[in-house]
Short mmCIF file of C-alpha atoms in Angstrom, two decimals:
data_model
loop_
_atom_site.label_atom_id
_atom_site.label_comp_id
_atom_site.label_asym_id
_atom_site.label_seq_id
_atom_site.Cartn_x
_atom_site.Cartn_y
_atom_site.Cartn_z
CA GLU D 1 0.11 0.04 0.07
CA ASP D 2 1.48 3.31 -1.13
CA GLN D 3 1.93 5.61 1.82
CA VAL D 4 2.94 9.38 1.91
CA THR D 5 3.95 11.55 5.16
CA GLN D 6 4.63 15.15 4.99
CA SER D 7 6.37 17.50 7.47
CA PRO D 8 5.98 19.80 9.15
CA GLU D 9 2.20 19.86 9.36
CA ALA D 10 2.24 23.62 9.49
CA LEU D 11 5.10 26.25 8.98
CA ARG D 12 5.04 29.92 9.36
CA LEU D 13 7.72 31.92 7.84
CA GLN D 14 8.60 35.64 7.57
CA GLU D 15 8.66 36.90 4.19
CA GLY D 16 11.88 36.33 2.64
CA GLU D 17 12.62 33.38 4.85
CA SER D 18 13.63 30.25 2.98
CA SER D 19 12.80 26.75 4.12
CA SER D 20 12.11 23.23 2.88
CA LEU D 21 8.93 21.10 3.16
CA ASN D 22 9.46 17.35 3.26
CA CYS D 23 7.52 14.45 1.79
CA SER D 24 8.53 10.90 2.59
CA TYR D 25 6.95 8.02 0.63
CA THR D 26 6.67 4.39 0.22
CA VAL D 27 5.32 3.13 -3.15
CA SER D 28 5.47 -0.21 -5.19
CA GLY D 29 6.76 1.11 -8.34
CA LEU D 30 7.28 4.95 -8.47
CA ARG D 31 5.48 6.45 -11.54
CA GLY D 32 5.97 10.06 -10.37
CA LEU D 33 5.81 11.96 -7.25
CA PHE D 34 3.45 14.99 -7.60
CA TRP D 35 3.45 18.20 -5.89
CA TYR D 36 0.24 20.34 -5.60
CA ARG D 37 -0.66 23.54 -4.03
CA GLN D 38 -4.13 24.03 -2.50
CA ASP D 39 -5.73 27.35 -1.62
CA PRO D 40 -8.59 27.11 0.98
CA GLY D 41 -11.86 26.10 -0.75
CA LYS D 42 -10.31 25.16 -3.87
CA GLY D 43 -8.99 22.20 -5.75
CA PRO D 44 -5.16 21.44 -5.74
CA GLU D 45 -3.12 23.29 -8.47
CA PHE D 46 -0.33 21.14 -10.20
CA LEU D 47 3.19 22.18 -9.47
CA PHE D 48 5.62 19.44 -10.36
CA THR D 49 6.05 15.87 -11.30
CA LEU D 50 9.23 14.02 -10.51
CA TYR D 51 10.05 10.67 -11.89
CA SER D 52 13.40 9.50 -10.77
CA ALA D 53 15.78 10.16 -7.89
CA GLY D 54 18.20 13.12 -8.44
CA GLU D 55 15.58 14.93 -10.52
CA GLU D 56 14.97 18.53 -9.83
CA LYS D 57 12.36 20.82 -11.14
CA GLU D 58 11.99 24.73 -10.52
CA LYS D 59 9.21 27.03 -10.90
CA GLU D 60 9.62 30.75 -9.82
CA ARG D 61 10.52 30.53 -5.77
CA LEU D 62 9.78 26.71 -5.76
CA LYS D 63 12.19 23.96 -6.31
CA ALA D 64 11.32 20.17 -5.87
CA THR D 65 13.75 17.47 -5.51
CA LEU D 66 13.50 13.70 -5.19
CA THR D 67 15.57 10.91 -3.72
CA LYS D 68 14.62 7.21 -3.52
CA LYS D 69 12.64 7.71 -0.15
CA GLU D 70 11.48 11.55 0.10
CA SER D 71 11.14 14.49 -1.83
CA PHE D 72 11.76 18.36 -0.79
CA LEU D 73 9.86 21.37 -1.72
CA HIS D 74 12.29 24.32 -1.17
CA ILE D 75 10.80 27.71 -1.20
CA THR D 76 13.32 30.44 -1.56
CA ALA D 77 12.57 34.05 -0.33
CA PRO D 78 8.89 33.38 -0.02
CA LYS D 79 6.11 36.10 -0.50
CA PRO D 80 2.64 36.16 1.35
CA GLU D 81 1.03 35.08 -1.94
CA ASP D 82 2.97 31.70 -1.30
CA SER D 83 0.89 30.98 1.59
CA ALA D 84 -1.26 27.77 1.02
CA THR D 85 -1.37 24.06 1.63
CA TYR D 86 1.36 22.14 -0.34
CA LEU D 87 0.47 18.43 -0.93
CA CYS D 88 2.45 15.71 -2.38
CA ALA D 89 1.05 12.41 -3.92
CA VAL D 90 2.51 9.39 -5.28
CA GLY D 91 1.08 6.24 -7.37
CA GLU D 92 -1.26 5.53 -10.03
CA LYS D 93 -4.14 6.51 -7.95
CA LEU D 94 -2.40 9.63 -6.41
CA THR D 95 -2.25 8.86 -2.54
CA PHE D 96 -1.76 12.09 -0.83
CA GLY D 97 -0.14 12.98 2.20
CA THR D 98 -1.93 15.43 4.81
CA GLY D 99 -0.03 18.37 3.48
CA THR D 100 1.95 21.27 4.89
CA ARG D 101 0.19 24.41 5.83
CA LEU D 102 2.57 27.16 4.77
CA THR D 103 1.84 30.73 6.08
CA ILE D 104 4.09 33.55 4.93
CA ILE D 105 4.00 36.69 7.26
CA PRO D 106 4.57 40.19 5.56
CA GLY B 1 -2.02 23.28 -17.72
CA ALA B 2 -5.20 21.52 -18.70
CA VAL B 3 -8.54 22.69 -17.44
CA VAL B 4 -11.05 20.61 -15.52
CA SER B 5 -14.36 22.15 -14.72
CA GLN B 6 -16.38 21.08 -11.86
CA HIS B 7 -19.94 22.12 -11.31
CA PRO B 8 -21.53 23.26 -9.05
CA SER B 9 -18.85 24.94 -6.84
CA TRP B 10 -21.29 24.64 -4.00
CA VAL B 11 -24.73 23.20 -3.12
CA ILE B 12 -27.16 22.98 -0.18
CA CYS B 13 -29.61 20.11 -0.05
CA LYS B 14 -32.12 18.77 2.22
CA SER B 15 -31.44 15.57 3.96
CA GLY B 16 -32.92 12.56 1.74
CA THR B 17 -32.42 14.23 -1.58
CA SER B 18 -29.83 13.32 -4.27
CA VAL B 19 -27.19 15.67 -5.69
CA LYS B 20 -25.22 15.40 -8.88
CA ILE B 21 -21.82 16.89 -9.38
CA GLU B 22 -20.25 17.04 -12.72
CA CYS B 23 -16.61 17.10 -13.73
CA ARG B 24 -15.54 18.00 -17.09
CA SER B 25 -12.14 18.10 -18.98
CA LEU B 26 -12.30 21.09 -21.25
CA ASP B 27 -9.30 20.73 -23.26
CA PHE B 28 -8.15 17.10 -23.29
CA GLN B 29 -9.77 13.55 -23.32
CA ALA B 30 -9.76 12.19 -19.73
CA THR B 31 -9.49 8.40 -19.91
CA THR B 32 -9.44 8.19 -16.26
CA MET B 33 -11.08 10.37 -13.58
CA PHE B 34 -10.80 10.31 -9.94
CA TRP B 35 -13.29 11.39 -7.28
CA TYR B 36 -12.05 12.55 -3.76
CA ARG B 37 -13.36 13.68 -0.52
CA GLN B 38 -11.82 16.06 1.75
CA PHE B 39 -12.69 16.98 5.20
CA PRO B 40 -11.64 20.23 6.90
CA LYS B 41 -7.96 20.51 7.49
CA GLN B 42 -7.54 16.77 6.07
CA SER B 43 -6.04 15.41 2.96
CA LEU B 44 -7.80 14.16 0.01
CA MET B 45 -9.17 10.58 0.43
CA LEU B 46 -9.92 8.85 -3.00
CA MET B 47 -13.42 7.61 -3.19
CA ALA B 48 -13.43 5.94 -6.59
CA THR B 49 -11.52 5.82 -9.93
CA SER B 50 -13.50 5.83 -13.12
CA ASN B 51 -12.33 4.82 -16.59
CA GLU B 52 -14.31 5.93 -19.69
CA GLY B 53 -17.01 3.37 -20.63
CA SER B 54 -16.52 1.04 -17.77
CA LYS B 55 -17.71 0.74 -14.25
CA ALA B 56 -16.02 2.90 -11.47
CA THR B 57 -13.53 1.20 -8.97
CA TYR B 58 -14.59 2.00 -5.42
CA GLU B 59 -12.10 2.39 -2.47
CA GLN B 60 -12.60 0.17 0.45
CA GLY B 61 -15.35 1.70 2.71
CA VAL B 62 -16.97 3.79 0.02
CA GLU B 63 -20.64 2.73 -0.66
CA LYS B 64 -21.10 2.28 -4.31
CA ASP B 65 -24.82 2.43 -3.89
CA LYS B 66 -24.74 5.84 -2.29
CA PHE B 67 -22.05 7.38 -4.44
CA LEU B 68 -22.94 6.77 -7.90
CA ILE B 69 -20.31 7.61 -10.58
CA ASN B 70 -20.74 7.66 -14.23
CA HIS B 71 -18.02 8.21 -16.87
CA ALA B 72 -19.91 8.01 -20.08
CA SER B 73 -17.70 10.09 -22.22
CA LEU B 74 -14.00 11.21 -22.39
CA THR B 75 -14.84 14.62 -21.14
CA LEU B 76 -17.50 13.90 -18.51
CA SER B 77 -17.83 12.18 -15.33
CA THR B 78 -20.71 12.69 -12.84
CA LEU B 79 -20.89 11.92 -9.01
CA THR B 80 -24.26 11.55 -7.64
CA VAL B 81 -24.73 11.39 -3.78
CA THR B 82 -28.01 9.45 -3.23
CA SER B 83 -30.17 10.11 -0.21
CA ALA B 84 -27.82 12.51 1.17
CA HIS B 85 -27.50 13.03 4.94
CA PRO B 86 -25.66 15.43 7.07
CA GLU B 87 -22.67 13.18 7.40
CA ASP B 88 -22.36 13.34 3.82
CA SER B 89 -21.45 16.96 3.99
CA SER B 90 -17.95 17.61 2.60
CA PHE B 91 -15.74 18.93 -0.04
CA TYR B 92 -15.83 16.73 -3.15
CA ILE B 93 -12.90 17.06 -5.73
CA CYS B 94 -12.52 15.51 -9.07
CA SER B 95 -9.38 15.07 -11.10
CA ALA B 96 -8.77 13.89 -14.71
CA THR B 97 -5.86 12.49 -16.70
CA ASP B 98 -5.15 10.92 -20.05
CA ARG B 99 -2.46 8.83 -18.62
CA ASN B 100 0.19 10.38 -20.32
CA THR B 101 0.05 13.49 -18.30
CA GLU B 102 -0.31 14.42 -14.54
CA ALA B 103 -3.83 14.65 -13.13
CA PHE B 104 -5.56 18.16 -13.15
CA PHE B 105 -8.18 18.92 -10.50
CA GLY B 106 -11.36 20.59 -10.67
CA GLN B 107 -12.17 23.44 -8.29
CA GLY B 108 -14.29 21.33 -5.95
CA THR B 109 -17.75 21.39 -4.78
CA ARG B 110 -18.83 22.18 -1.26
CA LEU B 111 -21.81 19.96 -0.27
CA THR B 112 -23.88 20.80 2.51
CA VAL B 113 -26.81 18.47 3.72
CA VAL B 114 -29.33 20.09 6.12
#
């Protein structure tokens, strides 16, 4: 059974303060690890897909990396508009973690 | 990214009535659609997977007679909550994929049963 664990559960940062979110996973045959952003009351918005260990992808202030057991979402110099819940998921049926609720304080 | 439209975005219904939620892929053919349920401050829980033209596959613990899923075309799937009760109140989200791309999500439907 695919499992995903995200940490921390919640993170408050000052604007400009960089940090990383963690996603640990176990899956029978990785067919991609997915990162999504979810704003309150909305559906998840796709950010990245990573397929193999060592792969990295970037989008604006976000960079996602992947190892054989975990993925990190690095956020550099975040802005208040980056506040959201960040979800990772694995597997063909997208097993989701519980997410990290990120708050960026102006 | 691809666009998935979910309708309605919110609905209030009386206990005992049925509610239908639509999920449409607007710019691609979705061979597979997923339906999720999300409780406040919790993650998405997969309810069922539907492939176009075949019966949906339900996750353990999900009542298939209560949550009817139809995927009649490559661009439309519907979830009908039958004989809704207050405990069915939740945020329902669909996602769609053509198996060659990542899954894209609808904007969700907030169901409140009174």
